[in-house]
Short mmCIF file of N, CA, C and O in Angstrom, two decimals:
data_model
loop_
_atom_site.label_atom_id
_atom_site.label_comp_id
_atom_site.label_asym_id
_atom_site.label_seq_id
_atom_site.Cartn_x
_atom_site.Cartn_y
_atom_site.Cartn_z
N UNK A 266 18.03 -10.56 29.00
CA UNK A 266 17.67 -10.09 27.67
C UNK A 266 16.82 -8.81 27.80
O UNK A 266 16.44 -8.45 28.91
N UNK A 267 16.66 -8.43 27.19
CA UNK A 267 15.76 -6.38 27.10
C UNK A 267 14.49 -7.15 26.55
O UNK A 267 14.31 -8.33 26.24
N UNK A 268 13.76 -6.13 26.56
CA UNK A 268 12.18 -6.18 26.45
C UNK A 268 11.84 -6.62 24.93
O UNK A 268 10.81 -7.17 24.54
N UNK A 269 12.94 -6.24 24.20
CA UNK A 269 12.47 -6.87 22.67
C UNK A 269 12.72 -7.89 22.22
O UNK A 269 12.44 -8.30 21.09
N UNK A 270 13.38 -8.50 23.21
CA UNK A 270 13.84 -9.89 23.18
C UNK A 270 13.71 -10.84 24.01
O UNK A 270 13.43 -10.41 25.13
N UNK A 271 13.80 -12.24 23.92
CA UNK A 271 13.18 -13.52 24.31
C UNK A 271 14.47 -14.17 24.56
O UNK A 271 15.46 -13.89 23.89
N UNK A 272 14.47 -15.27 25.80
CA UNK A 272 15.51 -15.89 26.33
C UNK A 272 15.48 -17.04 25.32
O UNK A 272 14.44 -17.14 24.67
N UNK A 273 16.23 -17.72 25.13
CA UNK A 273 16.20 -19.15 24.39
C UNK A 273 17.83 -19.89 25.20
O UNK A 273 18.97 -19.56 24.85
N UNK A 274 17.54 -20.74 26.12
CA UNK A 274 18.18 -21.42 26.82
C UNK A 274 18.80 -22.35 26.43
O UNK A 274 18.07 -23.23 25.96
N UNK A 275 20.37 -22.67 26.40
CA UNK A 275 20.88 -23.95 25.74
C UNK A 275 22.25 -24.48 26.67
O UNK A 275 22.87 -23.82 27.50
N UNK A 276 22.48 -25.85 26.25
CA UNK A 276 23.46 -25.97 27.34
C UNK A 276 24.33 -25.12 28.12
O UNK A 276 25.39 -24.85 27.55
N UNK A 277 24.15 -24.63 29.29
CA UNK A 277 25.21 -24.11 29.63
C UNK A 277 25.13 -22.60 29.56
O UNK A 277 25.46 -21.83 30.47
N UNK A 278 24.73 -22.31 28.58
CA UNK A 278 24.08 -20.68 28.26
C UNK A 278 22.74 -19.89 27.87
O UNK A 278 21.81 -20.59 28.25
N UNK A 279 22.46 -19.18 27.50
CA UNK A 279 21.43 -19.02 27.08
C UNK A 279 21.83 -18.11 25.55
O UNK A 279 23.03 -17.97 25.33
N UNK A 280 21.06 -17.65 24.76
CA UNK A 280 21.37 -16.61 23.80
C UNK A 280 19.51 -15.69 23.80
O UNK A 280 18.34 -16.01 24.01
N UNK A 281 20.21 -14.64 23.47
CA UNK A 281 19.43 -13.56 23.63
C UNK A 281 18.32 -13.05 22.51
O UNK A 281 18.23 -11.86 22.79
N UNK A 282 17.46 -13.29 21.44
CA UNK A 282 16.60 -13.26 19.88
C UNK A 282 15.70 -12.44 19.91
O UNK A 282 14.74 -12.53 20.68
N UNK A 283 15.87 -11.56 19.11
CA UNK A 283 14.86 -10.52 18.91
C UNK A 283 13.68 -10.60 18.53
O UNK A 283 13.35 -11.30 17.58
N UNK A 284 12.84 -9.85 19.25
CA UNK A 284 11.22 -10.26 18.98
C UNK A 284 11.40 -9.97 17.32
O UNK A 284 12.36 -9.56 16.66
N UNK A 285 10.01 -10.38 16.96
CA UNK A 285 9.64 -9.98 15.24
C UNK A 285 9.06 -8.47 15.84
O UNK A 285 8.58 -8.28 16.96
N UNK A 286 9.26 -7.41 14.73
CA UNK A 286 9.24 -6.38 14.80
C UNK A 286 7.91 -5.52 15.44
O UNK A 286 7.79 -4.51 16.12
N UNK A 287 6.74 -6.77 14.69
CA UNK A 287 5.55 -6.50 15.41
C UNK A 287 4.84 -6.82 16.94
O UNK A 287 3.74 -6.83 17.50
N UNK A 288 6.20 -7.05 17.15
CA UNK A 288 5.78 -7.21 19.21
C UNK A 288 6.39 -6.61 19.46
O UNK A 288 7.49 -6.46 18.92
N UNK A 289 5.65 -5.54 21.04
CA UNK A 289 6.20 -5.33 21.55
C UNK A 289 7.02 -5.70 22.48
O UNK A 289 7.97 -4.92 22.64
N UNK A 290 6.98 -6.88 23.35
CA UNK A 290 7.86 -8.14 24.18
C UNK A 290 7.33 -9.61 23.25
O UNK A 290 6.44 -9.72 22.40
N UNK A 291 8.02 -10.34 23.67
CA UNK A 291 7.33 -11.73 22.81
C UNK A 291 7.99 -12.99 23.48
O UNK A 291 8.88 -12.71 24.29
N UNK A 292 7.72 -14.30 23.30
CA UNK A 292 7.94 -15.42 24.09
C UNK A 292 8.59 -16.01 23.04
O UNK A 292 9.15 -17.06 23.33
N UNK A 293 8.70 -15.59 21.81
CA UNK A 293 9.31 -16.56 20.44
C UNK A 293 9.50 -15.67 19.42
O UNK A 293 9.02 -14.60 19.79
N UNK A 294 9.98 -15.59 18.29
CA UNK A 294 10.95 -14.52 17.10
C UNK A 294 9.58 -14.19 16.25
O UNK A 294 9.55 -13.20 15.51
N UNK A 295 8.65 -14.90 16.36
CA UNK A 295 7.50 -14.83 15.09
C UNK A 295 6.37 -13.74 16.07
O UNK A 295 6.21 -13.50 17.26
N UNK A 296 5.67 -13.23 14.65
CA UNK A 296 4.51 -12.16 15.26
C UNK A 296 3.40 -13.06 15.60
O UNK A 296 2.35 -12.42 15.66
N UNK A 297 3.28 -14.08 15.80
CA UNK A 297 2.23 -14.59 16.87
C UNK A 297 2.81 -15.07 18.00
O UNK A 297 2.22 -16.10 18.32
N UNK A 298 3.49 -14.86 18.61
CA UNK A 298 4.16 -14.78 19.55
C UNK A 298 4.68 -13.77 20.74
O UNK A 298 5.57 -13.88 21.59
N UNK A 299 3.60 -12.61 20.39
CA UNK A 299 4.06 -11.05 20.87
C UNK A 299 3.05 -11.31 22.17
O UNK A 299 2.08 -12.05 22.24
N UNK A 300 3.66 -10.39 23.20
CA UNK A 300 3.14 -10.36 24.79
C UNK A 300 2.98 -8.74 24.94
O UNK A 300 3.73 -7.94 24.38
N UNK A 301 2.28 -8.51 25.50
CA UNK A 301 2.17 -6.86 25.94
C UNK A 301 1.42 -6.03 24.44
O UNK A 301 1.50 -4.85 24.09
N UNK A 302 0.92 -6.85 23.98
CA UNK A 302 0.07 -5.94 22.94
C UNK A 302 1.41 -5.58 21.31
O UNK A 302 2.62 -5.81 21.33
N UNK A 303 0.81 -5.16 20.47
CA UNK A 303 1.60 -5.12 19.21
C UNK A 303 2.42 -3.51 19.38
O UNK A 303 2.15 -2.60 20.16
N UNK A 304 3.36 -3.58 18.47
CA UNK A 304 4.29 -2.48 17.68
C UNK A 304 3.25 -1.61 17.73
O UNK A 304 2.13 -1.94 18.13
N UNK A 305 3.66 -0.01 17.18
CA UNK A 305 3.09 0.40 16.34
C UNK A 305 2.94 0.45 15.18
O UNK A 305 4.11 0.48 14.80
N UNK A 306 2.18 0.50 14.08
CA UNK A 306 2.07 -0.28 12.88
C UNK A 306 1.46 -1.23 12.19
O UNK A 306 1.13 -1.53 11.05
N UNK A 307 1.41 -1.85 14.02
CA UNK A 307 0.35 -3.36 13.67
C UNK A 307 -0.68 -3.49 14.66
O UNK A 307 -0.71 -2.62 15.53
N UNK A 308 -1.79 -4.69 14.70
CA UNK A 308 -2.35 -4.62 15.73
C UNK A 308 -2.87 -6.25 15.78
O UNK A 308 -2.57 -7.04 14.89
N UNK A 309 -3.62 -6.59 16.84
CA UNK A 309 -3.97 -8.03 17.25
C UNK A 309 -4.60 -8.10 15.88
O UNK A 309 -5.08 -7.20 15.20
N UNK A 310 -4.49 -9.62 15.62
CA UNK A 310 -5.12 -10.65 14.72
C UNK A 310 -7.16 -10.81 14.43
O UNK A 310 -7.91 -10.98 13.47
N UNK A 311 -7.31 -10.58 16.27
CA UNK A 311 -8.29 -10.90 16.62
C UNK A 311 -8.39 -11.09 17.64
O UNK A 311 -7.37 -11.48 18.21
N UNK A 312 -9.57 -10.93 18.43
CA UNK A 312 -9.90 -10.96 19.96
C UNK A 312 -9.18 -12.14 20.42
O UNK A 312 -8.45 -12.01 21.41
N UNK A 313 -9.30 -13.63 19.67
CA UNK A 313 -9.52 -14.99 19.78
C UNK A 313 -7.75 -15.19 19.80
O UNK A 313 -7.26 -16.13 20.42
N UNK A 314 -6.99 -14.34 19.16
CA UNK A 314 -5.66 -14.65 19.13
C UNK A 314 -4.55 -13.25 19.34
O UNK A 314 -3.65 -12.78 18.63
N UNK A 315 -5.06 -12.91 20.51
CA UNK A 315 -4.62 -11.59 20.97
C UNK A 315 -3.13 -11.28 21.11
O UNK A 315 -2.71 -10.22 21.56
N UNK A 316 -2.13 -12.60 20.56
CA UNK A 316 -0.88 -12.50 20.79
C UNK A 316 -0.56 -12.66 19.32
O UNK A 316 0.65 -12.77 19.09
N UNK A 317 -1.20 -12.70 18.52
CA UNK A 317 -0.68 -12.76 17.21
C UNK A 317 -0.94 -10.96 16.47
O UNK A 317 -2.06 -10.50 16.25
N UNK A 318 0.37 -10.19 16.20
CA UNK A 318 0.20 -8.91 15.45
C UNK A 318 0.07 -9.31 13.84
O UNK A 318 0.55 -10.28 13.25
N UNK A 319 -0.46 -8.61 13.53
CA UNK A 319 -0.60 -8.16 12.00
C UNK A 319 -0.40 -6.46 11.56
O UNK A 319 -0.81 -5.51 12.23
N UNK A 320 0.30 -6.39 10.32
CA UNK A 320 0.50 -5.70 9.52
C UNK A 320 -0.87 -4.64 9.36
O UNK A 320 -1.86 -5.10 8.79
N UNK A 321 -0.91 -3.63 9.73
CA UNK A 321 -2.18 -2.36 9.65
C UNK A 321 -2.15 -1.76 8.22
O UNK A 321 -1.26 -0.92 8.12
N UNK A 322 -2.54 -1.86 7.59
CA UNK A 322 -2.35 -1.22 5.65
C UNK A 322 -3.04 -0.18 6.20
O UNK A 322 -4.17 -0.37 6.66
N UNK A 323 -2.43 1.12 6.24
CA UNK A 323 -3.15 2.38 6.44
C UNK A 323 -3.83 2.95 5.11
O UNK A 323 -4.74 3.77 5.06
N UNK A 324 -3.05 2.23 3.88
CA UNK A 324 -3.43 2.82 2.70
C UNK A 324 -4.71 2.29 2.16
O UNK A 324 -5.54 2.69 1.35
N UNK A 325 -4.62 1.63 2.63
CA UNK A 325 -6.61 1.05 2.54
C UNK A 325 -7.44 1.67 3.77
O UNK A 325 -8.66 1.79 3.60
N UNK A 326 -6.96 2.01 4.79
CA UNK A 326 -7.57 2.40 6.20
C UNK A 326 -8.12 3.50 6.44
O UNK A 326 -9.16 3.75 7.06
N UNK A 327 -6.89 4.58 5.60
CA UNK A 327 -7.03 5.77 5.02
C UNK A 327 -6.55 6.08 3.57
O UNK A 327 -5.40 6.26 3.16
N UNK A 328 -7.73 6.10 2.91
CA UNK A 328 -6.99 6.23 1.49
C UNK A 328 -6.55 7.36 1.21
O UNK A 328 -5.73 7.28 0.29
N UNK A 329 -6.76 8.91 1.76
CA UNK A 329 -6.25 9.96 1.23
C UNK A 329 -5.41 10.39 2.22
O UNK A 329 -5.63 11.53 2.63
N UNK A 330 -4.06 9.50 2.98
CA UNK A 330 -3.21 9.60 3.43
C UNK A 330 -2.09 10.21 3.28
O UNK A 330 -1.43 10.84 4.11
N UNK A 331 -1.80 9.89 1.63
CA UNK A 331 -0.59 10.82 1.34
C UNK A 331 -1.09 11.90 0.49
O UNK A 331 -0.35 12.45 -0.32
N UNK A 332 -2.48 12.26 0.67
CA UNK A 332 -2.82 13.47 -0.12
C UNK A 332 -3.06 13.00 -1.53
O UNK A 332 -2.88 11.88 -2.01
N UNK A 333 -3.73 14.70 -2.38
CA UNK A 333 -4.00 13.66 -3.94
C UNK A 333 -3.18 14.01 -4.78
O UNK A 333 -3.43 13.74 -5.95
N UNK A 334 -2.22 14.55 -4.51
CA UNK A 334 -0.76 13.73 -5.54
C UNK A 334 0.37 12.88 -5.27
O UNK A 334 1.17 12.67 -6.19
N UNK A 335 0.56 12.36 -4.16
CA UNK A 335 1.13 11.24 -3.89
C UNK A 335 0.49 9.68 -3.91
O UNK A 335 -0.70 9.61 -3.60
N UNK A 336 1.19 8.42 -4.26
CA UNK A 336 0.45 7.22 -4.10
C UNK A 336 0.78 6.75 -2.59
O UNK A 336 1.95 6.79 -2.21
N UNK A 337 -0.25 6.31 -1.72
CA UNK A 337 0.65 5.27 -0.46
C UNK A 337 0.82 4.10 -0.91
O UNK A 337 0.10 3.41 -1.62
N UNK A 338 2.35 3.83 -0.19
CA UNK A 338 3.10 1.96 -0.52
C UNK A 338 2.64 1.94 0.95
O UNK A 338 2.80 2.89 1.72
N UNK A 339 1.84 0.29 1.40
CA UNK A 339 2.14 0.05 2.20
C UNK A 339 3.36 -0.56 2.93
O UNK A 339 3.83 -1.25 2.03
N UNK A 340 4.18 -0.72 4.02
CA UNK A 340 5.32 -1.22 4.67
C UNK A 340 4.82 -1.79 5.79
O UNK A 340 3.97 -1.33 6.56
N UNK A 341 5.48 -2.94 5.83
CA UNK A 341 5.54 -3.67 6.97
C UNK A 341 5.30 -2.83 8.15
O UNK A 341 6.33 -2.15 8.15
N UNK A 342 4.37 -2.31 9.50
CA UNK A 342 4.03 -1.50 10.31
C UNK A 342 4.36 0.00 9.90
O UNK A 342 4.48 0.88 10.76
N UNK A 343 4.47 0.21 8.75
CA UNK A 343 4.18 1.88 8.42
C UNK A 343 4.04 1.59 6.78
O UNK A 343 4.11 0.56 6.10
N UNK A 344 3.77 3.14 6.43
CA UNK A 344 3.48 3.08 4.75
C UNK A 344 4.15 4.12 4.33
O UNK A 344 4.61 4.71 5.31
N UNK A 345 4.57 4.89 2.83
CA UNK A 345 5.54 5.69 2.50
C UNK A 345 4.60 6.06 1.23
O UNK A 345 4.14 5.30 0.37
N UNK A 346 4.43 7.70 1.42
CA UNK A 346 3.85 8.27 0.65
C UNK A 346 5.05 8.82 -1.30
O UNK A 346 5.78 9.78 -1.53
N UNK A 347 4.77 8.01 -1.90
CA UNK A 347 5.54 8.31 -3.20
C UNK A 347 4.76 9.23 -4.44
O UNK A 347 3.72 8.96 -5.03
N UNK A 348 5.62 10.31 -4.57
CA UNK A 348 4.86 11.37 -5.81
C UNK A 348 4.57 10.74 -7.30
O UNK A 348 4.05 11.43 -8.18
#
């Protein structure tokens, strides 16, 4: 399987499942499940649960991101500046 994906073993074969978007490698499909640190976009949960990513809202992080005539939407590991 490639780095964005996780083995899942079954009789006889295996099949190949893509990490959740916010890992960068992962042991299971969900974002607490990410190995090697998060996506970009997202970042650890917390010291205490360093394999779980979360969603980074830049539009709260940085509020004058898209400038002062656009609004920011946040997105799932990025945000999109709308006029």
């Amino acid at each position: 399987c490639s780095n964005r994906q996780f083995c899942q073993n079954n009789e006889g074969s295996h099949d190949c499942i893509n990490c959740d978007p916010a890992c960068v490698k992962c042991f299971g499909s969900n974002p607490d499940q990410c190995i090697d640190g998060c996506s970009k976009g997202f970042r650890s949960a917390s010291d205490s649960t360093p394999n779980t990513c979360v969603d980074i809202n830049e539009c709260q992080e940085t509020p004058n991101i898209c400038g002062e005539n656009s609004n920011c939407v946040n997105l799932r590991g990025s945000y999109e500046c709308k006029s």
